mmCIF file of C-alpha atoms in Angstrom:
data_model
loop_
_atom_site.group_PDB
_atom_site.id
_atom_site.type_symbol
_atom_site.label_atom_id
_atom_site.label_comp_id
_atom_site.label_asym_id
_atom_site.label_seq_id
_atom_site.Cartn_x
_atom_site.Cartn_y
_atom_site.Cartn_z
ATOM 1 C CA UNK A 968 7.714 43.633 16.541
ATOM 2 C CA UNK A 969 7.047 40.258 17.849
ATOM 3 C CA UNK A 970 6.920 40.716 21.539
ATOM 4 C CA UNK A 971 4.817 39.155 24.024
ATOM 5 C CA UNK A 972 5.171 40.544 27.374
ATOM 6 C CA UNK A 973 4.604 38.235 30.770
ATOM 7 C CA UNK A 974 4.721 39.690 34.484
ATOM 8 C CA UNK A 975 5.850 38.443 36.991
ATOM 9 C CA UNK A 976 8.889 36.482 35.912
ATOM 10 C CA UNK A 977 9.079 35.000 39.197
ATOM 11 C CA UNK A 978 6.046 33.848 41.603
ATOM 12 C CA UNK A 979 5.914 32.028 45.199
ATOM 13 C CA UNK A 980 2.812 31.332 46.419
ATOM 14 C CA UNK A 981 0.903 29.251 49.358
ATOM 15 C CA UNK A 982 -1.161 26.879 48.215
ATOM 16 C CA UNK A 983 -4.160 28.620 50.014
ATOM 17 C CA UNK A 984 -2.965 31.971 48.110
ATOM 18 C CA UNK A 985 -4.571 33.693 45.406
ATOM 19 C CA UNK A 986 -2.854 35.213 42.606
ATOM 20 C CA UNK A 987 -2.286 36.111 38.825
ATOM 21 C CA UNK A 988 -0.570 36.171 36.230
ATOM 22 C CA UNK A 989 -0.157 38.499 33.239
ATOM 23 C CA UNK A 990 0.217 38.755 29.514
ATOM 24 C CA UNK A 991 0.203 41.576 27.022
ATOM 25 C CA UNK A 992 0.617 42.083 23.451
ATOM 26 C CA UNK A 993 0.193 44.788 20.912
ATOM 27 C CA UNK A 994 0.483 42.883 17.740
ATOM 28 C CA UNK A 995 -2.613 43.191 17.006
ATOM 29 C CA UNK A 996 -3.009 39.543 17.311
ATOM 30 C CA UNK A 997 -6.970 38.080 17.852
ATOM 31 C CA UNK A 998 -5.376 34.592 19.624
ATOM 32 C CA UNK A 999 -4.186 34.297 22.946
ATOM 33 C CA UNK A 1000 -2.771 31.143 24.974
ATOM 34 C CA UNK A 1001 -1.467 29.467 27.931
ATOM 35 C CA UNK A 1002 0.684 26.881 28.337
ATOM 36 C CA UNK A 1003 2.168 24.756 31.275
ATOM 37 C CA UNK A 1004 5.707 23.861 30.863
ATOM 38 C CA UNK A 1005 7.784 21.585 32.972
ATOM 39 C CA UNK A 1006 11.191 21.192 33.155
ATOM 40 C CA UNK A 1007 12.906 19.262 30.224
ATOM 41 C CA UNK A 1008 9.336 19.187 28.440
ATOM 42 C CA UNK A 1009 7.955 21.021 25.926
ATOM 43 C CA UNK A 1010 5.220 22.869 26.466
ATOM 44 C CA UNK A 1011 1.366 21.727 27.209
ATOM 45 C CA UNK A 1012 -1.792 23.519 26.072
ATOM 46 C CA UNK A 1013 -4.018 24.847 28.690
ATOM 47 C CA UNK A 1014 -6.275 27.539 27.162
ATOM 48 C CA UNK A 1015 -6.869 28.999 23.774
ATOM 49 C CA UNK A 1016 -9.134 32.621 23.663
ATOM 50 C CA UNK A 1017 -9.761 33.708 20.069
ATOM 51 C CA UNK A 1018 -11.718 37.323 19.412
ATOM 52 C CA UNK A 1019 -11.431 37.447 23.459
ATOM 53 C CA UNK A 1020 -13.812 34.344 23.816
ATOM 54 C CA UNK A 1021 -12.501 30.973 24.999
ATOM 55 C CA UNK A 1022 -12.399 28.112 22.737
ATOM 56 C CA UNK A 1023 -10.356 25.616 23.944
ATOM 57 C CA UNK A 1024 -9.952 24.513 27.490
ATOM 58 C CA UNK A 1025 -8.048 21.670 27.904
ATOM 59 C CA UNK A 1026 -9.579 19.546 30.708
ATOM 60 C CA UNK A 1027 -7.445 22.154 33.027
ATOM 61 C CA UNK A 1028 -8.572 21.949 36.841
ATOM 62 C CA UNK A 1029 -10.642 24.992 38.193
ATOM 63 C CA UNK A 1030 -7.894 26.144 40.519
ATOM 64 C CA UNK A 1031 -6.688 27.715 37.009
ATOM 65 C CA UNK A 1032 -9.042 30.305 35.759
ATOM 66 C CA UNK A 1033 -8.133 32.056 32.539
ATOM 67 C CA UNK A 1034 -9.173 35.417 31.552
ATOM 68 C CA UNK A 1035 -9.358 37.847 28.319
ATOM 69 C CA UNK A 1036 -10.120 41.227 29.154
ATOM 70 C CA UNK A 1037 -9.501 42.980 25.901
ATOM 71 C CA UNK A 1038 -7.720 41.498 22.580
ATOM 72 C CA UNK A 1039 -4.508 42.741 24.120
ATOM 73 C CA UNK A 1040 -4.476 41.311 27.478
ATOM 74 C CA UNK A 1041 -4.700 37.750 28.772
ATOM 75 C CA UNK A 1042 -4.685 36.654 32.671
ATOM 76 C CA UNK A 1043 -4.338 33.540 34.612
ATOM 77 C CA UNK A 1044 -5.944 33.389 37.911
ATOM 78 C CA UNK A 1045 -4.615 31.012 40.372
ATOM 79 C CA UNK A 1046 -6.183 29.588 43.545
ATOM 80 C CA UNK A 1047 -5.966 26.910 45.740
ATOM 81 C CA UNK A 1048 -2.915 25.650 43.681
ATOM 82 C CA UNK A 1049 -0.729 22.084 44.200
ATOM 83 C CA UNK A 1050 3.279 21.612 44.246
ATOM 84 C CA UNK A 1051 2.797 19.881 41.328
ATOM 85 C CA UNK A 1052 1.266 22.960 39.725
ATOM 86 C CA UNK A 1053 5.730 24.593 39.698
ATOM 87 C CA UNK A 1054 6.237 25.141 36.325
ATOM 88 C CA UNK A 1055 7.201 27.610 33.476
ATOM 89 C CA UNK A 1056 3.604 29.159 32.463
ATOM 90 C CA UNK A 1057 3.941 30.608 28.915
ATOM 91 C CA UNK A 1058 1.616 32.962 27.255
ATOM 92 C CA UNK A 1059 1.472 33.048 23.317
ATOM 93 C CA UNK A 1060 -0.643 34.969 20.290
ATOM 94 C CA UNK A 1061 -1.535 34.702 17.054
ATOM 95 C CA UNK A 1062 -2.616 36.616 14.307
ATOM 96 C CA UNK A 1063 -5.679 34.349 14.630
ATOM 97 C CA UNK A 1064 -6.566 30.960 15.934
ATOM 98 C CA UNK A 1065 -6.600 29.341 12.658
ATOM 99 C CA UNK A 1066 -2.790 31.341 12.088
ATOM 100 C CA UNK A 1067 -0.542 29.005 12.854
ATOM 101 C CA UNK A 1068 2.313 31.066 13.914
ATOM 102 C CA UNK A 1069 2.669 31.152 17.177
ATOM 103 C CA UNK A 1070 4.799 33.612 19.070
ATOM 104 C CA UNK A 1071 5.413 33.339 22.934
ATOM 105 C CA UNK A 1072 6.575 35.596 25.762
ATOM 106 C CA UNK A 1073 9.180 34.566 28.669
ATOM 107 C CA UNK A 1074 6.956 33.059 30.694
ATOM 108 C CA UNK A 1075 6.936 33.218 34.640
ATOM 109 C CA UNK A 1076 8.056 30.641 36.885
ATOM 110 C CA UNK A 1077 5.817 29.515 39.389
ATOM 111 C CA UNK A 1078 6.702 27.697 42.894
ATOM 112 C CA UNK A 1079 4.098 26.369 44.759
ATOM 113 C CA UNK A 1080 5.012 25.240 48.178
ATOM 114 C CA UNK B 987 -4.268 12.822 17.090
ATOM 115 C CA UNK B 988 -1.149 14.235 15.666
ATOM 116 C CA UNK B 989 2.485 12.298 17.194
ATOM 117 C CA UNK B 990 5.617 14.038 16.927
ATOM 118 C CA UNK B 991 8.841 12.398 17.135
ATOM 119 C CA UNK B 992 11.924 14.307 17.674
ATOM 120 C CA UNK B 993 15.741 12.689 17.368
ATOM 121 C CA UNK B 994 18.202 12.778 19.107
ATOM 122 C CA UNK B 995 17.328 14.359 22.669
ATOM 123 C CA UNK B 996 20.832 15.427 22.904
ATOM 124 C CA UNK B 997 23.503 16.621 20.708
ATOM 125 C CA UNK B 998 26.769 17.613 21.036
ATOM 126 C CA UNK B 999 28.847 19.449 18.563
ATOM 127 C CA UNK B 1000 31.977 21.114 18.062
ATOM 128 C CA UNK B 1001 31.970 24.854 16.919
ATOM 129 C CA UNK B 1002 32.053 24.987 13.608
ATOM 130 C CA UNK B 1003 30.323 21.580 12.723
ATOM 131 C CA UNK B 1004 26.919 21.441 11.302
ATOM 132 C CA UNK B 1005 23.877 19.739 13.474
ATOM 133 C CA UNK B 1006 20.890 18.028 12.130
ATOM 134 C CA UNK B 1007 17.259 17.353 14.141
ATOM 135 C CA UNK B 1008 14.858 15.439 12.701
ATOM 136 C CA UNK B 1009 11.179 14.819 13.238
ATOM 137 C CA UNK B 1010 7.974 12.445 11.752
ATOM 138 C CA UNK B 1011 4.533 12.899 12.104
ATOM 139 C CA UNK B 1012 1.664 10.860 12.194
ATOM 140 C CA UNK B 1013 -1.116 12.851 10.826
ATOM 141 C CA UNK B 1014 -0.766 13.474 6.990
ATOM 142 C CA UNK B 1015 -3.472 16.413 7.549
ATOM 143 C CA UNK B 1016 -0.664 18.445 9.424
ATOM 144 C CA UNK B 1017 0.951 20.968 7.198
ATOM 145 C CA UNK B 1018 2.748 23.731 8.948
ATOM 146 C CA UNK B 1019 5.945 22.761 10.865
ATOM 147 C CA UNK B 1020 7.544 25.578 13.291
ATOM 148 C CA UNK B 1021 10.947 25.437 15.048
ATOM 149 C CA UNK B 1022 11.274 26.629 17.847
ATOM 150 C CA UNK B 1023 14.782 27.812 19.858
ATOM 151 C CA UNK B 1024 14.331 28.026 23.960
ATOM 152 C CA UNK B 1025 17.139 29.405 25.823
ATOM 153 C CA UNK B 1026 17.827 28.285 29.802
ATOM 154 C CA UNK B 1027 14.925 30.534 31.475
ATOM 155 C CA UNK B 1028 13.397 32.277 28.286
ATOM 156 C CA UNK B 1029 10.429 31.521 26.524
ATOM 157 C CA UNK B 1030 10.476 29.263 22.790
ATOM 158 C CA UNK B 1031 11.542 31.730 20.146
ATOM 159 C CA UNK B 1032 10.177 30.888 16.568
ATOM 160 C CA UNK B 1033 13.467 30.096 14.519
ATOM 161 C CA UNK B 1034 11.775 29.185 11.265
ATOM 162 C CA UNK B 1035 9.052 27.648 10.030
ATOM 163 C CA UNK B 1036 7.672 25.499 6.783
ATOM 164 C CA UNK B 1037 4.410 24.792 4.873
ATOM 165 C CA UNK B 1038 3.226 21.736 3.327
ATOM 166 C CA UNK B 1039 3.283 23.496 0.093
ATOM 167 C CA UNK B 1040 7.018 24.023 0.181
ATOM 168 C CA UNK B 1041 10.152 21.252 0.435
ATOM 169 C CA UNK B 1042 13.125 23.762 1.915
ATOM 170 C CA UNK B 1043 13.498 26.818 3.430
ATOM 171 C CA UNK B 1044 16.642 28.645 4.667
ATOM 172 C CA UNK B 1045 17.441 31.969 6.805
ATOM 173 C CA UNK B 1046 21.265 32.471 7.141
ATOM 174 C CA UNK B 1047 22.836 29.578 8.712
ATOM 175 C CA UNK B 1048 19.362 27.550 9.697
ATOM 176 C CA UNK B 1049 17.495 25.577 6.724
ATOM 177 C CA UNK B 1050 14.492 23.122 7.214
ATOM 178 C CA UNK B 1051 13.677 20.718 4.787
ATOM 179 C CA UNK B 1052 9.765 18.837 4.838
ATOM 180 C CA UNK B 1053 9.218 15.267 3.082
ATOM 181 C CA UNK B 1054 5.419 15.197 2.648
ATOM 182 C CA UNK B 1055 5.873 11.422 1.874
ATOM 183 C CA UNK B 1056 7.564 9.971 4.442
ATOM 184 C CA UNK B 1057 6.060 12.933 6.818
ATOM 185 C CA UNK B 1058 9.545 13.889 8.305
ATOM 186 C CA UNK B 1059 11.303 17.258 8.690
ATOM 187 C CA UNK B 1060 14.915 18.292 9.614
ATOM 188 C CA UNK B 1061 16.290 21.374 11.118
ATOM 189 C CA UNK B 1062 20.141 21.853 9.771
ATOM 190 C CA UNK B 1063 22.179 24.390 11.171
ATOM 191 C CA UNK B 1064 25.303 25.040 9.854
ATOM 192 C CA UNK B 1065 28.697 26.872 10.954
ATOM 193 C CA UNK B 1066 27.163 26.184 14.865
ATOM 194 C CA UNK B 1067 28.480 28.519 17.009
ATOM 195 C CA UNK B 1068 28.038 28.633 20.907
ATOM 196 C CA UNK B 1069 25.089 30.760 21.335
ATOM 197 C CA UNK B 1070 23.213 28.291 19.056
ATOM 198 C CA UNK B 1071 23.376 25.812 22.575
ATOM 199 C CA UNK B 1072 19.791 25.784 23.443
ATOM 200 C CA UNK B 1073 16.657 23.366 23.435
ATOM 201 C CA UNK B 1074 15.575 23.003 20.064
ATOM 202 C CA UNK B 1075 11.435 22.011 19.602
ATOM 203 C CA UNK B 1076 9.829 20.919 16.406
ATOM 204 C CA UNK B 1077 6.012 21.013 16.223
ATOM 205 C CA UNK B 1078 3.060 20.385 13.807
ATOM 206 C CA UNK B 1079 -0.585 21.478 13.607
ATOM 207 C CA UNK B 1080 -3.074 21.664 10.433
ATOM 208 C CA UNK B 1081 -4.940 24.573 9.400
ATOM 209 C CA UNK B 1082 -8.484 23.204 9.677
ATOM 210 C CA UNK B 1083 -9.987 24.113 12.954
ATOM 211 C CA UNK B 1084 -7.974 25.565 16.171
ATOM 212 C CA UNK B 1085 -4.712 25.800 15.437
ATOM 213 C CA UNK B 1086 -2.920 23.960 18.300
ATOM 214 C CA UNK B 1087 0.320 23.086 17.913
ATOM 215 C CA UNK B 1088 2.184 19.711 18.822
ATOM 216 C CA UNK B 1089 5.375 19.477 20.214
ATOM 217 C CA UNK B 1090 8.025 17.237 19.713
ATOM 218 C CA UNK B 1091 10.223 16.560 22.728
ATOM 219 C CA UNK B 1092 13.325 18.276 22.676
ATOM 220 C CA UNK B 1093 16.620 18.239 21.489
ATOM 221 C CA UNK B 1094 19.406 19.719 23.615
ATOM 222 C CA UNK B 1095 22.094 20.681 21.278
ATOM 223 C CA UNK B 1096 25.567 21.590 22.764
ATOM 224 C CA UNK B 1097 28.053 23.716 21.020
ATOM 225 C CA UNK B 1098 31.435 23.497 22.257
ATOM 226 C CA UNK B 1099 34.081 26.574 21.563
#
């Protein structure tokens, strides 16, 4: 089983909202990520956790605040977000950070107005 | 850092036909090359993948070949079929420190019935 799981698939929000986003998997995998993905692009890195610690950060802007609870779980807080922040926002995992294979989930689609 | 160049951006094919994608790199430490399949609205689904260590791979009607030399690698699919019509990445990291991944940019491939 290589399933990633993302909730919600869909988000509106304000740009004075707060919210977050959602990702799960029990693969057993110690790497988690985020990317950004816009339309007709492929995707960015935003954040890499390995063993539940952040390693890589890259130069996102503090209205994006990632989070690893547990090696199962990874969030994505969002405040105080821009329209240019709409986008397809894709979790992934891997066995390990230094495992290249990277599986994703479906992603949720954000709309900032 | 690591450039990935991915030809063509489109592609349009009749069912039946075979379609090629092909992609260079710049950085000769890269040596693991995923493919990745993304669907209108779904997330990048790993399709196959290839190590330095290895020229060719195949799974059913999908084969990837890797020249080390000229640092280029081709996705072939063959006997295309409609519900191959999806955005098809390439992408290359190296195993020495974080694995991140780098995209290419995306070929649409079209299968018409």
């Amino acid at each position: 089983d290589t399933e990633v799981t993302q909730t919600p698939k869909h988000l509106v929000m304000g740009m004075t909202n707060k919210k977050s986003l959602k990702c799960e998997q029990h693969m057993g995998h110690r790497a988690m990520y985020w990317y950004k993905q816009k339309a007709k692009k492929p995707p960015e890195l935003m954040f890499v956790y390995s063993y539940e610690k952040l390693s890589i950060n890259e130069s996102v802007p503090s209205r994006f605040s990632p989070e690893c609870p547990n090696s199962s779980l990874l969030n994505l807080h969002l405040h105080a977000l821009q329209p240019e922040d709409s986008a397809l926002y894709l979790c992934a995992s891997s066995q390990e950070a230094r495992q290249e294979t990277q599986y994703f989930g479906p992603g949720t689609r954000l709309l900032v107005l | 850092g690591e450039n990935v160049e991915q030809h063509p951006s489109t592609l349009s094919v009749q069912e039946g036909d075979s379609a090629v994608i092909k992609c260079t790199y710049s950085d000769s430490a890269s040596n693991y090359f995923p493919w990745y399949k993304q669907e209108l609205g779904k997330g990048p689904q790993l399709i196959i993948d290839i190590r330095s260590n290895v020229g060719e791979k195949k799974d059913q009607r999908i084969a990837v070949t890797l020249n080390k030399t000229a640092k280029h690698f081709s996705l072939h699919i063959t006997e295309t079929q409609p519900e191959d019509s999806a955005v098809y990445f390439c992408a290359a990291s190296k195993a020495s420190g974080y694995s991140t991944l780098t995209f290419g940019k995306g070929t649409m491939l079209l299968v018409s019935p």
